[in-house]
Amino acid sequence: SEVRGFSPAALETLAIIAYKQPITRVEIEEIRGVCCDMMIRKLLARNLIREAGRLEVAGRPFTYEVTEQFMDTFKLKSLDELPELPEYQQVNETERELFE
């Protein structure tokens, strides 16, 4: 499959952007726990992500989103085709139990 050409770090970064877009580099780094400067540059160079705009906060950071190239590479017609995140559902169930 075409996914073979991607490092685990690249796939992780792409997944975060796909699920959370538009998202800033700092937000991606908070989720991944590592610096993502180089990875974002590589993904921009491969046209898998693009700058989606800037936040109106101090420093006006860029936000990123996936591109049509990303959609084609992973054979997606829409982001709705991304699998659901099981951890997220578990967190919601746990939260629900805490507040019942």
Coordinates of C-alpha atoms in Angstrom, one line a residue:
S1 CA 0.0 0.0 0.0
E2 CA 1.0 3.6 -0.4
V3 CA 1.2 4.1 3.4
R4 CA 4.5 2.2 3.3
G5 CA 6.4 5.4 2.4
F6 CA 5.5 7.0 5.7
S7 CA 7.3 6.9 9.0
P8 CA 5.2 6.3 12.1
A9 CA 5.9 9.9 13.1
A10 CA 4.6 11.1 9.7
L11 CA 1.4 9.0 10.0
E12 CA 0.9 10.1 13.6
T13 CA 1.2 13.8 12.6
L14 CA -1.1 13.4 9.6
A15 CA -3.7 11.6 11.7
I16 CA -3.7 14.4 14.3
I17 CA -4.1 17.0 11.6
A18 CA -6.8 15.1 9.8
Y19 CA -8.9 14.6 13.0
K20 CA -8.3 18.0 14.6
Q21 CA -7.9 20.4 11.7
P22 CA -7.5 23.3 11.6
I23 CA -4.7 22.9 14.2
T24 CA -1.5 24.7 15.1
R25 CA 2.0 23.3 15.3
V26 CA 2.0 23.9 19.1
E27 CA -1.3 21.9 19.5
I28 CA 0.2 19.1 17.4
E29 CA 3.3 19.1 19.6
E30 CA 1.2 19.1 22.8
I31 CA -0.6 15.9 21.5
R32 CA 2.6 14.2 20.2
G33 CA 4.9 15.4 23.0
V34 CA 7.7 16.1 20.6
C35 CA 8.8 19.0 18.3
C36 CA 7.1 18.8 14.9
D37 CA 8.8 21.5 13.0
M38 CA 10.6 19.2 10.6
M39 CA 7.7 16.9 10.2
I40 CA 5.4 19.7 9.3
R41 CA 7.9 21.0 6.7
K42 CA 8.2 17.5 5.2
L43 CA 4.4 17.1 5.0
L44 CA 4.0 20.6 3.5
A45 CA 6.7 19.7 0.9
R46 CA 4.8 16.5 0.0
N47 CA 1.6 18.5 -0.4
L48 CA -0.2 16.3 2.2
I49 CA -1.0 19.3 4.4
R50 CA -1.4 23.0 3.8
E51 CA -1.5 26.2 5.8
A52 CA -5.2 26.9 6.5
G53 CA -4.8 30.4 7.9
R54 CA -3.6 32.0 11.1
L55 CA -5.1 32.3 14.6
E56 CA -5.8 35.7 15.9
V57 CA -3.7 35.2 19.0
A58 CA -0.2 36.3 20.0
G59 CA 2.3 35.3 17.4
R60 CA -0.5 34.6 14.9
P61 CA 0.4 30.9 14.4
F62 CA -0.4 29.1 11.2
T63 CA -3.1 26.4 11.3
Y64 CA -2.8 23.3 9.2
E65 CA -5.2 21.1 7.4
V66 CA -4.9 18.1 5.0
T67 CA -5.0 18.5 1.3
E68 CA -6.7 16.8 -1.7
Q69 CA -3.3 15.0 -2.2
F70 CA -3.8 13.5 1.3
M71 CA -7.3 12.4 0.5
D72 CA -6.1 10.8 -2.8
T73 CA -3.1 9.1 -1.1
F74 CA -5.3 7.5 1.6
K75 CA -8.2 6.9 -0.9
L76 CA -10.7 9.0 1.1
K77 CA -13.6 10.8 -0.5
S78 CA -14.3 12.7 2.7
L79 CA -12.9 13.0 6.2
D80 CA -16.1 11.3 7.5
E81 CA -14.5 8.1 6.2
L82 CA -11.7 8.3 8.8
P83 CA -12.2 5.6 11.4
E84 CA -13.6 6.6 14.7
L85 CA -11.2 7.1 17.5
P86 CA -11.8 4.5 20.2
E87 CA -9.8 6.2 23.0
Y88 CA -12.0 9.3 22.6
Q89 CA -15.2 7.3 23.0
Q90 CA -13.7 5.6 26.1
V91 CA -12.8 9.0 27.6
N92 CA -16.4 10.2 27.0
E93 CA -17.9 7.1 28.7
T94 CA -15.5 7.5 31.7
E95 CA -16.5 11.2 31.9
R96 CA -20.1 10.3 31.7
E97 CA -19.7 7.8 34.6
L98 CA -17.9 10.4 36.7
F99 CA -20.8 12.9 36.4
E100 CA -23.7 10.5 36.9

